[in-house]
XYZ file of C-alpha atoms in Angstrom:
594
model
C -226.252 30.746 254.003
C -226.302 30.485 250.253
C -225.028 27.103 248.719
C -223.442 27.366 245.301
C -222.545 24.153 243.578
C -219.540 23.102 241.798
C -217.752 20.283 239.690
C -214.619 19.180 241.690
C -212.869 18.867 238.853
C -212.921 21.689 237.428
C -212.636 23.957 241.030
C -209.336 21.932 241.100
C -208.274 22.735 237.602
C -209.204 27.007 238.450
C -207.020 26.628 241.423
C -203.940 24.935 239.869
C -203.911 21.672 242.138
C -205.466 19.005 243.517
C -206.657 18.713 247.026
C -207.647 15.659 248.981
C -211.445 16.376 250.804
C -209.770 16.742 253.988
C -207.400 19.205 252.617
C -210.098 21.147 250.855
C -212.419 21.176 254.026
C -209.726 22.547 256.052
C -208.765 25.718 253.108
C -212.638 26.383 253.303
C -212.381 26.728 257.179
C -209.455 28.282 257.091
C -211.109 31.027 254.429
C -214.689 30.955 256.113
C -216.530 29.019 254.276
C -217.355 25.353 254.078
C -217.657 22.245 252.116
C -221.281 21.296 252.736
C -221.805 18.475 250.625
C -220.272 16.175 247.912
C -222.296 14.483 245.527
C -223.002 13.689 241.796
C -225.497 15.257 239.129
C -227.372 11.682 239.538
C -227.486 12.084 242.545
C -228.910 15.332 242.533
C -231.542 14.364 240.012
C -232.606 11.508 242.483
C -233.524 13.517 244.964
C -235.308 16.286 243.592
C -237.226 13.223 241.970
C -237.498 11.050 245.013
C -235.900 8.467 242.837
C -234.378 5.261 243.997
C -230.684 4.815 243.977
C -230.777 1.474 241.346
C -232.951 3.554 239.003
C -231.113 4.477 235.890
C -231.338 8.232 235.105
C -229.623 10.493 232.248
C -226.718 12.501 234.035
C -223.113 13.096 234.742
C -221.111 11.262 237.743
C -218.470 13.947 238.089
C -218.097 15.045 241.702
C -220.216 18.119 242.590
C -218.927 20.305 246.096
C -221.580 22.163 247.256
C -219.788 24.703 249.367
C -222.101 27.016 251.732
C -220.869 30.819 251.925
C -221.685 34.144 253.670
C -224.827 35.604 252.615
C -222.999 39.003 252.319
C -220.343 37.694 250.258
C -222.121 38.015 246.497
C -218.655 37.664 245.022
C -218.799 34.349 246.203
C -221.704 33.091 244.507
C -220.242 31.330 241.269
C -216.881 29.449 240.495
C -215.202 32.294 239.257
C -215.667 34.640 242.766
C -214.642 31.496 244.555
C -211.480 30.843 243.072
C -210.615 34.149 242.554
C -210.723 34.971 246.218
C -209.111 31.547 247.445
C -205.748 31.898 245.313
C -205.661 35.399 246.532
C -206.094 33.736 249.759
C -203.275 31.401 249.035
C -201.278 33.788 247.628
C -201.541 32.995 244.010
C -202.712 35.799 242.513
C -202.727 39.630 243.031
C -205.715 41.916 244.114
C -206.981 42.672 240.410
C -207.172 45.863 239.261
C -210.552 46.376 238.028
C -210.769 49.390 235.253
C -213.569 50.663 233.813
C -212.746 51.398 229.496
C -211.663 54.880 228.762
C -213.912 55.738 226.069
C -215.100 59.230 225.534
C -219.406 59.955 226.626
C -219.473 60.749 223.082
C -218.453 57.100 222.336
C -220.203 55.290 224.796
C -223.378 53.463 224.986
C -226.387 55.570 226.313
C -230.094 54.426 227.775
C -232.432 56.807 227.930
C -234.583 56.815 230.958
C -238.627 58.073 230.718
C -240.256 60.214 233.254
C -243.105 57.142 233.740
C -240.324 54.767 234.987
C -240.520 56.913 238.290
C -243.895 55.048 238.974
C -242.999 51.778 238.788
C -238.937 50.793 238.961
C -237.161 54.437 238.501
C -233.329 53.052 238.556
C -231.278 51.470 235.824
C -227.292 51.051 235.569
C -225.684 49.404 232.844
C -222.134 47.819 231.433
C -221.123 46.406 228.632
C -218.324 42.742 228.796
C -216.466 43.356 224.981
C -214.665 40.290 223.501
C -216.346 37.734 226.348
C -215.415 34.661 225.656
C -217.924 31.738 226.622
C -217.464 27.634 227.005
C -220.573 25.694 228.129
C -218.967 26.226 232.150
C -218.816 29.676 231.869
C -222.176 30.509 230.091
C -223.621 28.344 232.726
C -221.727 29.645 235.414
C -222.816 33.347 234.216
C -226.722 32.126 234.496
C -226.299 30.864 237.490
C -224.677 33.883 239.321
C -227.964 35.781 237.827
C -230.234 33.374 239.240
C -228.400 33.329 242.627
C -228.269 37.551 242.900
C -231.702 37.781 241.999
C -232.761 35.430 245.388
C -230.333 37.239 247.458
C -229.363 41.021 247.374
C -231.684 41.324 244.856
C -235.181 39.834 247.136
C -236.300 37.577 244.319
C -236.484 40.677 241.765
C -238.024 42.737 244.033
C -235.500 45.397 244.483
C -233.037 44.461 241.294
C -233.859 42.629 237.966
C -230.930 41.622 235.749
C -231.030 41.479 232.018
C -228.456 40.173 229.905
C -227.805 40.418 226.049
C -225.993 39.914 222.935
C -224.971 43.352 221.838
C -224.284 42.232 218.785
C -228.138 41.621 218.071
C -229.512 44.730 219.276
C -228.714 48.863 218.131
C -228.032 51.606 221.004
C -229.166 54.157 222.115
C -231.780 52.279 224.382
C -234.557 53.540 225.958
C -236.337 52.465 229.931
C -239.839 53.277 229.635
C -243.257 52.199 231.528
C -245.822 51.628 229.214
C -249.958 50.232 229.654
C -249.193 46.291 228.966
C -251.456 46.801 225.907
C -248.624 48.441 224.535
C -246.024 46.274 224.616
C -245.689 43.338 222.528
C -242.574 41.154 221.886
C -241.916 37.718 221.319
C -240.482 36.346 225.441
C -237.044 34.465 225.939
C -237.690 30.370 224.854
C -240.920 31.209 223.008
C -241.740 31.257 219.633
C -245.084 33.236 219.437
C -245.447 36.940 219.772
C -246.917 37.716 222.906
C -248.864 41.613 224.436
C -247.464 42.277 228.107
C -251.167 41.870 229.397
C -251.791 38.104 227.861
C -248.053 37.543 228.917
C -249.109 37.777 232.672
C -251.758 35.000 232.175
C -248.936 32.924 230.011
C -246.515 32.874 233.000
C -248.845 32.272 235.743
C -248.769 28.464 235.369
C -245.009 28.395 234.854
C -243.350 27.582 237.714
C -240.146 29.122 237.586
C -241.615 32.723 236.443
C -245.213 33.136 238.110
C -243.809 33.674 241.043
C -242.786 37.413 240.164
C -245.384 38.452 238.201
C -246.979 39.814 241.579
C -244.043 42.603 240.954
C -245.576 44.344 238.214
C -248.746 42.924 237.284
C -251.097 45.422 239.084
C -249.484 48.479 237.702
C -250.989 50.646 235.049
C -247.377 50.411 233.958
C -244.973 48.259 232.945
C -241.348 48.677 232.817
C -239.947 47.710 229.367
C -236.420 48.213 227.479
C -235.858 49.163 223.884
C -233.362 49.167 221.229
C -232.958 52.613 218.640
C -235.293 50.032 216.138
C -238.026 49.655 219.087
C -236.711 45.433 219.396
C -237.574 44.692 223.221
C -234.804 43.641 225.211
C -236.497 43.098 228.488
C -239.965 43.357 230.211
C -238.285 43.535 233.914
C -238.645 42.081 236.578
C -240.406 39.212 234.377
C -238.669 38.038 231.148
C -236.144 38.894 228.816
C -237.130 39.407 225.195
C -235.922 36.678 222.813
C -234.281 38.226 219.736
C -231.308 39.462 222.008
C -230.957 36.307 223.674
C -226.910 35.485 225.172
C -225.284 32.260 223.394
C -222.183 30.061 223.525
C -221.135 32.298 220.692
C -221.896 35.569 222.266
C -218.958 38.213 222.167
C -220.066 41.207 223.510
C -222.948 41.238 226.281
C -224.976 43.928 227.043
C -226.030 44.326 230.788
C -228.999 46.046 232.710
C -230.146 46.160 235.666
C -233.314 47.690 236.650
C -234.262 48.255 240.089
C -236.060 50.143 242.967
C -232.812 50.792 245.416
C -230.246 51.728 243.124
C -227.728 51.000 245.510
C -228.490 47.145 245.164
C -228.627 48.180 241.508
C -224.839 48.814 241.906
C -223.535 46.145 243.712
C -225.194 43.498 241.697
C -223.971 45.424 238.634
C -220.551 45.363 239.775
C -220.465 41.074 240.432
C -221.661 40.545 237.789
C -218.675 42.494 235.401
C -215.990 41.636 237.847
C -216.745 37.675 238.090
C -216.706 37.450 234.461
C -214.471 40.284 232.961
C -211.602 37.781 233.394
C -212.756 36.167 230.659
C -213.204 39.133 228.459
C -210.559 40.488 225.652
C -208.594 43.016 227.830
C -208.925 41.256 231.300
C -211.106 43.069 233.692
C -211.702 45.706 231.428
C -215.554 47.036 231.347
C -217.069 48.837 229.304
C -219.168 51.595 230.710
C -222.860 53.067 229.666
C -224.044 56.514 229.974
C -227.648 56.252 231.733
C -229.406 59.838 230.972
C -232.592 60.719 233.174
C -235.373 62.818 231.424
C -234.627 65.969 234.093
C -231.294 65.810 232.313
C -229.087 64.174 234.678
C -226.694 61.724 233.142
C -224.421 59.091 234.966
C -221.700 56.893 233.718
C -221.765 52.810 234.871
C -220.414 50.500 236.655
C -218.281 52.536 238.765
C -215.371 50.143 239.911
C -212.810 52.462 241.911
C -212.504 51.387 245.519
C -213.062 53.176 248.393
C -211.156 54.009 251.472
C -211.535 53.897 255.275
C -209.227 54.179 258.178
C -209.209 51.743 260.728
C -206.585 51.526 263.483
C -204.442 49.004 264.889
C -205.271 49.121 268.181
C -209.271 48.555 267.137
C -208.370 45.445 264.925
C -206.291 44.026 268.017
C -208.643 44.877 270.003
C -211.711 42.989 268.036
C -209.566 39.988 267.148
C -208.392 39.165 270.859
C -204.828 39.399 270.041
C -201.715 41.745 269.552
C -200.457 41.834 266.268
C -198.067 44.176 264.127
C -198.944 46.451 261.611
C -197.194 44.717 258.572
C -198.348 41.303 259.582
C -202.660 42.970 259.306
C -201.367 44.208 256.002
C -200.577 41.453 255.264
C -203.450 39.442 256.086
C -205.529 42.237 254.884
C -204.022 41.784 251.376
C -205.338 37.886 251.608
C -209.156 38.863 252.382
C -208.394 41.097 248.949
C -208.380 44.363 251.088
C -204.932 46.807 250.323
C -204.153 48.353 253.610
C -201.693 51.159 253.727
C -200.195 52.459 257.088
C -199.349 55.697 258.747
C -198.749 56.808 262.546
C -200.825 58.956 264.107
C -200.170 61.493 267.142
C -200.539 58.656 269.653
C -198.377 56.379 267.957
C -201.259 54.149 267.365
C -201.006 52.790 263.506
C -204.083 54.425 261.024
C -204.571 52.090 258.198
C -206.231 53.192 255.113
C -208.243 50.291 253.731
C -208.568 50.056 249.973
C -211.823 48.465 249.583
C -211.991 46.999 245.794
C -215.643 46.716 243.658
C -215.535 43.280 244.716
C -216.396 43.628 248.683
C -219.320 45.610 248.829
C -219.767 43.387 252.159
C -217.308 45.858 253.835
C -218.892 48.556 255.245
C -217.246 49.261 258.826
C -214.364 48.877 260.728
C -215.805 45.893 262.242
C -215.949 44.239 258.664
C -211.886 44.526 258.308
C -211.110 43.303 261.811
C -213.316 40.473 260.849
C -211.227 39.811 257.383
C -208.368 40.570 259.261
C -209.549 37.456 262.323
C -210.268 35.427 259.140
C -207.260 35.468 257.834
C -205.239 35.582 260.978
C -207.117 31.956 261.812
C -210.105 31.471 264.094
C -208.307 28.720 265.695
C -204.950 30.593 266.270
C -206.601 33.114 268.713
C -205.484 31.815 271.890
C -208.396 31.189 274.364
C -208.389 33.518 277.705
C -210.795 34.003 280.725
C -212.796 37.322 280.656
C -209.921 39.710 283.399
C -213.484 40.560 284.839
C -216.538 38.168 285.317
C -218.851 41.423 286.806
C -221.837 42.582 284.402
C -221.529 45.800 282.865
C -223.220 48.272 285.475
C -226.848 48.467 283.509
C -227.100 44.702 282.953
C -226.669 44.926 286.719
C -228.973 47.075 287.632
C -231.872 45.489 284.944
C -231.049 42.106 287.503
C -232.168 44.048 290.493
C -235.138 45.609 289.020
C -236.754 42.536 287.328
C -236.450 41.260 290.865
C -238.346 43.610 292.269
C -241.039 43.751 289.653
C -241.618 40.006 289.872
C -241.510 40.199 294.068
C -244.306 42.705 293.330
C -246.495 40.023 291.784
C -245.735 40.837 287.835
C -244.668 38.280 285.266
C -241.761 39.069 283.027
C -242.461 38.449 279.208
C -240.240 38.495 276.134
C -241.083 40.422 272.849
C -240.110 40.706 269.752
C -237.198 43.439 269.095
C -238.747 43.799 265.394
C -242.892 45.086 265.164
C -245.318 45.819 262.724
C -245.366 49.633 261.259
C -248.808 49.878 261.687
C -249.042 48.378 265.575
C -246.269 50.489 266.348
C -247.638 53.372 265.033
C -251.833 54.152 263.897
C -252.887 51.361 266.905
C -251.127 52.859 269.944
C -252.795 56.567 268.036
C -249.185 57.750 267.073
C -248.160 58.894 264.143
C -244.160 58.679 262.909
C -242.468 61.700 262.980
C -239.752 60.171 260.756
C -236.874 60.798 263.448
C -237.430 58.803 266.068
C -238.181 55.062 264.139
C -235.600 52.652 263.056
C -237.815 51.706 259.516
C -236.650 48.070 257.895
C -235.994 48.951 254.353
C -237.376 45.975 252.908
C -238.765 43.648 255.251
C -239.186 39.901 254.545
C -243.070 40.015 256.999
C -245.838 42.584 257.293
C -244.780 41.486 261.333
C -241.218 43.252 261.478
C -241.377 46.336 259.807
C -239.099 48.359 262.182
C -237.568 48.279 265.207
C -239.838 48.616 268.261
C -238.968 52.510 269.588
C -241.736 51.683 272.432
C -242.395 47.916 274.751
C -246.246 48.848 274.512
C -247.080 47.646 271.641
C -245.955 44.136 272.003
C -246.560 43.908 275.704
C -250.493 44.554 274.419
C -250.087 41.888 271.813
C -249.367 39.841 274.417
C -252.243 40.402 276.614
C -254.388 40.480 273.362
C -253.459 36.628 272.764
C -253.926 35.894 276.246
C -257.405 37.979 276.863
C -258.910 34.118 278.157
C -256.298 34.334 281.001
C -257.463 34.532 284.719
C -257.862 38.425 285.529
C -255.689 40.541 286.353
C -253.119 39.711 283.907
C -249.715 41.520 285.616
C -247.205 41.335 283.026
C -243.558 43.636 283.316
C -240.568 43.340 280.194
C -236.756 44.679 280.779
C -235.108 45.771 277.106
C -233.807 47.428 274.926
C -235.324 49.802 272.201
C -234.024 51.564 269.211
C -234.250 55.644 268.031
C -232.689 57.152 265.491
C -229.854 59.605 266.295
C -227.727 60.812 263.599
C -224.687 61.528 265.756
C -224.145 57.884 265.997
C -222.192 56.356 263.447
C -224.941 54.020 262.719
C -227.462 56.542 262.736
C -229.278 55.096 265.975
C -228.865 54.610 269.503
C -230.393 51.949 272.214
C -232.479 52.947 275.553
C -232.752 50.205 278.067
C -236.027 50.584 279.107
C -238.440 48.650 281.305
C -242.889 48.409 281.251
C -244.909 46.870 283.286
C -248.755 46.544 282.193
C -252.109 45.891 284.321
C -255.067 44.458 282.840
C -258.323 44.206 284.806
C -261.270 45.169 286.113
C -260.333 47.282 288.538
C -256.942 48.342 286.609
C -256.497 52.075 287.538
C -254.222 55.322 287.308
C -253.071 54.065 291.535
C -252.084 50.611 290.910
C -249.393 51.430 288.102
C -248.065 54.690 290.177
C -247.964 52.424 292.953
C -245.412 50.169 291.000
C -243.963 53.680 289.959
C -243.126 54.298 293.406
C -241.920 50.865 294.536
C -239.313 51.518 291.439
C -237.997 54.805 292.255
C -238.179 53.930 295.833
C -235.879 50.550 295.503
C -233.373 53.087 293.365
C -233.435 55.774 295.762
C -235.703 58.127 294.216
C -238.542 58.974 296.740
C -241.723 60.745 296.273
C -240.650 64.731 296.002
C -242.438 68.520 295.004
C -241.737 69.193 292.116
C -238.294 71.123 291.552
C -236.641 68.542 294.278
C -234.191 67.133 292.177
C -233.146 64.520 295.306
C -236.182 62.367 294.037
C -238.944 62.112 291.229
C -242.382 64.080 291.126
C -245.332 63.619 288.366
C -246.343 65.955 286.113
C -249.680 65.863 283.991
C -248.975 64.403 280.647
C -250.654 64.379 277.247
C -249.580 61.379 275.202
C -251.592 59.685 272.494
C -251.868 56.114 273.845
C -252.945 57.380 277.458
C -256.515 58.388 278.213
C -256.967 62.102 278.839
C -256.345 63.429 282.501
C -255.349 59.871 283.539
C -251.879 60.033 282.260
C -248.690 61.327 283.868
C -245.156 61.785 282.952
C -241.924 60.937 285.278
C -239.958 63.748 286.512
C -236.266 62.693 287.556
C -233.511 65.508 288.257
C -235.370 67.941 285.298
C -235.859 65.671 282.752
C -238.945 63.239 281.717
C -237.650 59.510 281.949
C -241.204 57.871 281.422
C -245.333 57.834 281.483
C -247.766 55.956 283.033
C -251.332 56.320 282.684
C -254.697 54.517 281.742
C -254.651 53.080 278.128
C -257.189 54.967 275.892
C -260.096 52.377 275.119
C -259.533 53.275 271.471
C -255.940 51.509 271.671
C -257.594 48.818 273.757
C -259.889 48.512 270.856
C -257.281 48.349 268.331
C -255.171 45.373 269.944
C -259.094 43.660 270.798
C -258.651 43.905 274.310
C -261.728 43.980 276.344
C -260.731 44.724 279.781
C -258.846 48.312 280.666
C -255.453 48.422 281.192
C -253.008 50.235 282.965
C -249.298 50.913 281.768
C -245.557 52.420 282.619
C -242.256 52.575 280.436
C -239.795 54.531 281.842
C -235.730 54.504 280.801
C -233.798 52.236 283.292
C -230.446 54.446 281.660
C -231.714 57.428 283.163
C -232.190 56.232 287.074
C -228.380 54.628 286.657
């Protein structure tokens, strides 16, 4: 969870009273958050410099909370998200209405976006804050928030870059363009020297706040860069701003880009950023908006702050929260989590709320997410605690019991894998290639390890005999789960299989000894041996999958419909996980025989 640091004092003065630390811990529960810390600048300064505590060190002694909130919750990464949402919470303040400046596209701000950009970071949005006003808190509380976005949502630049300037320095229209680094020279944010993209790269790569994204860019042909009407450099994203358009205490009007590679991100980081701090701008939470214009001739107008609607109903909140309340008292609490919920019957009499889902709350994007608010709200500890009316398993968690038994009675070791895999084991080593529809695909994984979601058990059931190849022979290993394909009639777009494998790796590993675990399977579930076209059992049928060595392969044939394979593993698959001894394999769809 991200931890965002602030002065007592001042939290106190934003909220309009005082709270004792007891008082404050319990609001933070109460809201879902919570007070991890409480310390001093000095103190802070000590330890990041392993300093003793009688050592005298420059610094301030007022009272710092450092209060840890959900990692979905961006509008809660700087003082002015925080207290926003807890007087809401407290009923305070209002839901504000966020409204973007009605100014003609003749009128507005444009940024003109090259073709080249496509290669490198193709998406830019854009707003302008008029009449800002700044104190030291606020400019530092508006750094902050940038710093903070950029190592969440924004994957430490990766996907989003934010640049901000002083409008009042620089000429519209602007212009994104990727240029060769030799091209682009500017003098960099806190320098004083003129620098060429190219020697900039070497500059920053013993700096330790900035070296650690030049990896972003600095292998491309191309380098992302922004410009003024009079060619002045505003930003080289993801790396530096330029330093003639540099934000200051005395900064009216700031200029805002974001450049990115999802523009979705692009939007939501975008939209905190003008809706923390258009309360301190001229007309309050007023922004300005910027006409981005793509070089096929597309334009599009930013931020866009309307909300968006969903209907949930009553009876699904009630049901997710564990308890039965009425439709004006979730309004009600709906209004505290900053979500405007307006009612309506439907033919069932069961209440239909459509949620009003403000700029704000880009963390809401199901049903689920407003029973949750609505839970939140309602209070954690106000759900009153019941016994389950049933204690039985759900019928396939059942039924998985009674087969792992039987597996393991059969002389096979049960083994846990990871849900997440590698794109490339899941894919070019078992011979497959993805056919884009059946894959869950992680959009931007954190690990070269967990690039999707595993759509097979082979692949880490041979990882695990691959890091176990020393073991006594055979190595009999079986795994019970659940895997993931995409299925677009799902409201999620995917669907799980409960599936189970069992894998046999020796010497004398062969097509019989996995059918004869086929059999013991179907037999245990009722399924005997059958001609094909029996549908009172299963029957084999010749099979010609990828992973499985030619003619030693076979697929499972249960009432009409294939359920599984089994088969010898082709020695080029063996090969790719470094397995030396042949192996024999089944996965078949435990769903199916229920």
């Amino acid at each position: 969870m991200p931890t965002v640091s602030v002065g007592r004092d001042l939290l106190y003065e934003a909220l309009g009273r005082t709270y004792t630390q007891d008082e404050f811990e319990e609001l933070c529960f109460d809201f879902g958050i919570e007070l991890d810390d409480v310390t001093t600048e000095k103190a802070i300064i000590r330890k990041e410099k392993h300093l003793k505590e009688d050592e005298d060190i420059a610094g301030d002694e007022e009272i710092i909370y450092k209060i840890d909130v959900p990692a979905n919750r961006y509008d809660l990464l700087c003082l002015e998200g925080l207290v926003q949402s807890l007087r809401i919470f407290l009923g305070v303040d209002s839901v504000p209405n966020y409204t973007v400046a009605d100014i003609s596209k003749q009128s507005m701000l444009k940024m003109h976006v090259k073709p080249k950009t496509s290669e490198i970071r193709p998406f830019v949005v854009c707003a302008v804050l008029r009449g800002i006003t700044f104190n030291e808190a606020r400019y530092n509380s508006f750094i902050d928030l940038q710093d903070k976005l950029h190592q969440n949502i924004c994957r430490r630049r990766t996907l989003v870059a934010i640049g901000t300037h002083d409008l009042d320095t620089i000429e519209g229209p602007f212009t994104y363009e990727a240029l060769p680094p030799s091209e682009i020279e500017f003098k960099p944010l806190k320098q004083v020297e003129t620098f060429r993209a190219d020697k900039l790269m070497e500059f920053y790569k013993s700096d330790m706040k900035l070296k650690k994204y030049l990896h972003i860019i600095e292998d491309s042909p191309v380098y992302p860069v922004i410009y003024d009407r009079n060619r002045r450099v505003l930003s080289l994203p993801p790396i530096i701003n330029g330093a003639h358009s540099a934000i200051s205490l005395k900064t009216k009007n700031v200029f805002i880009e974001c450049t990115a590679t999802d523009l979705t991100k692009a939007k939501i980081v975008l939209n905190t950023m003008v809706t923390m701090f258009s309360v301190y701008c001229e007309r309050k939470f007023e922004v300005e908006p910027v006409e981005v214009i793509y070089s096929d001739g597309k334009s599009y107008v930013y931020p866009d702050l309307s909300p968006y609607d969903m209907e949930v109903r009553l009876s699904y909140i009630n049901g997710i929260c564990g308890v039965t309340l009425e439709a004006n008292k979730v309004a009600g609490l709906l209004n505290k989590m900053q979500l405007n919920a307006m009612k309506s019957v439907s033919a069932n009499n069961d209440c239909i709320f459509t949620v009003s889902v403000p700029p704000t709350r880009s963390d809401v994007l199901h049903a689920c997410d407003v029973a949750e608010d609505v839970a939140i709200a309602y209070g954690f500890n106000e759900i009153p605690k019941r016994k389950p009316t049933s204690i039985k398993p759900l019928p396939l968690n059942e039924f998985t019991d009674l087969i792992r038994v039987e597996i393991a009675l059969s002389g096979y070791v049960e083994v846990l894998t990871w849900i997440l895999g590698s794109y490339k084991e899941s894919f070019s080593m078992l011979n497959r290639k993805d056919d884009k529809s059946t894959a869950v695909i992680i959009g931007n994984p954190r690990s070269a390890d967990f690039e999707n979601v595993r759509w097979s058990l082979m692949a880490g059931m041979l990882k695990t005999v691959a890091h176990n190849k020393d073991h006594p022979k055979p190595i009999k290993i079986f795994e019970v789960g659940d895997i993931v394909v995409l299925d677009d009639s799902k409201d999620v777009g995917a669907r799980n299989h409960r599936k189970v494998a069992a894998l046999y790796c020796g010497a004398t590993s062969g097509f019989e000894l996995i059918h004869g675990l086929v059999d013991r399977i179907m037999q245990v579930t009722g399924n005997p041996f059958v001609s094909p076209g029996d549908n009172t059992g299963y029957y084999i049928v010749r099979s010609d999958e990828p992973e499985f060595l030619s003619g030693r392969q076979a697929s499972i044939i249960y009432k009409g419909k294939s359920i599984g394979t089994f088969g010898i593993v082709h020695p080029q698959v063996l090969e790719n996980f470094d397995i030396p001894d042949p192996c024999s394999f089944v996965e078949l769809n435990l769903g199916s025989l229920l």
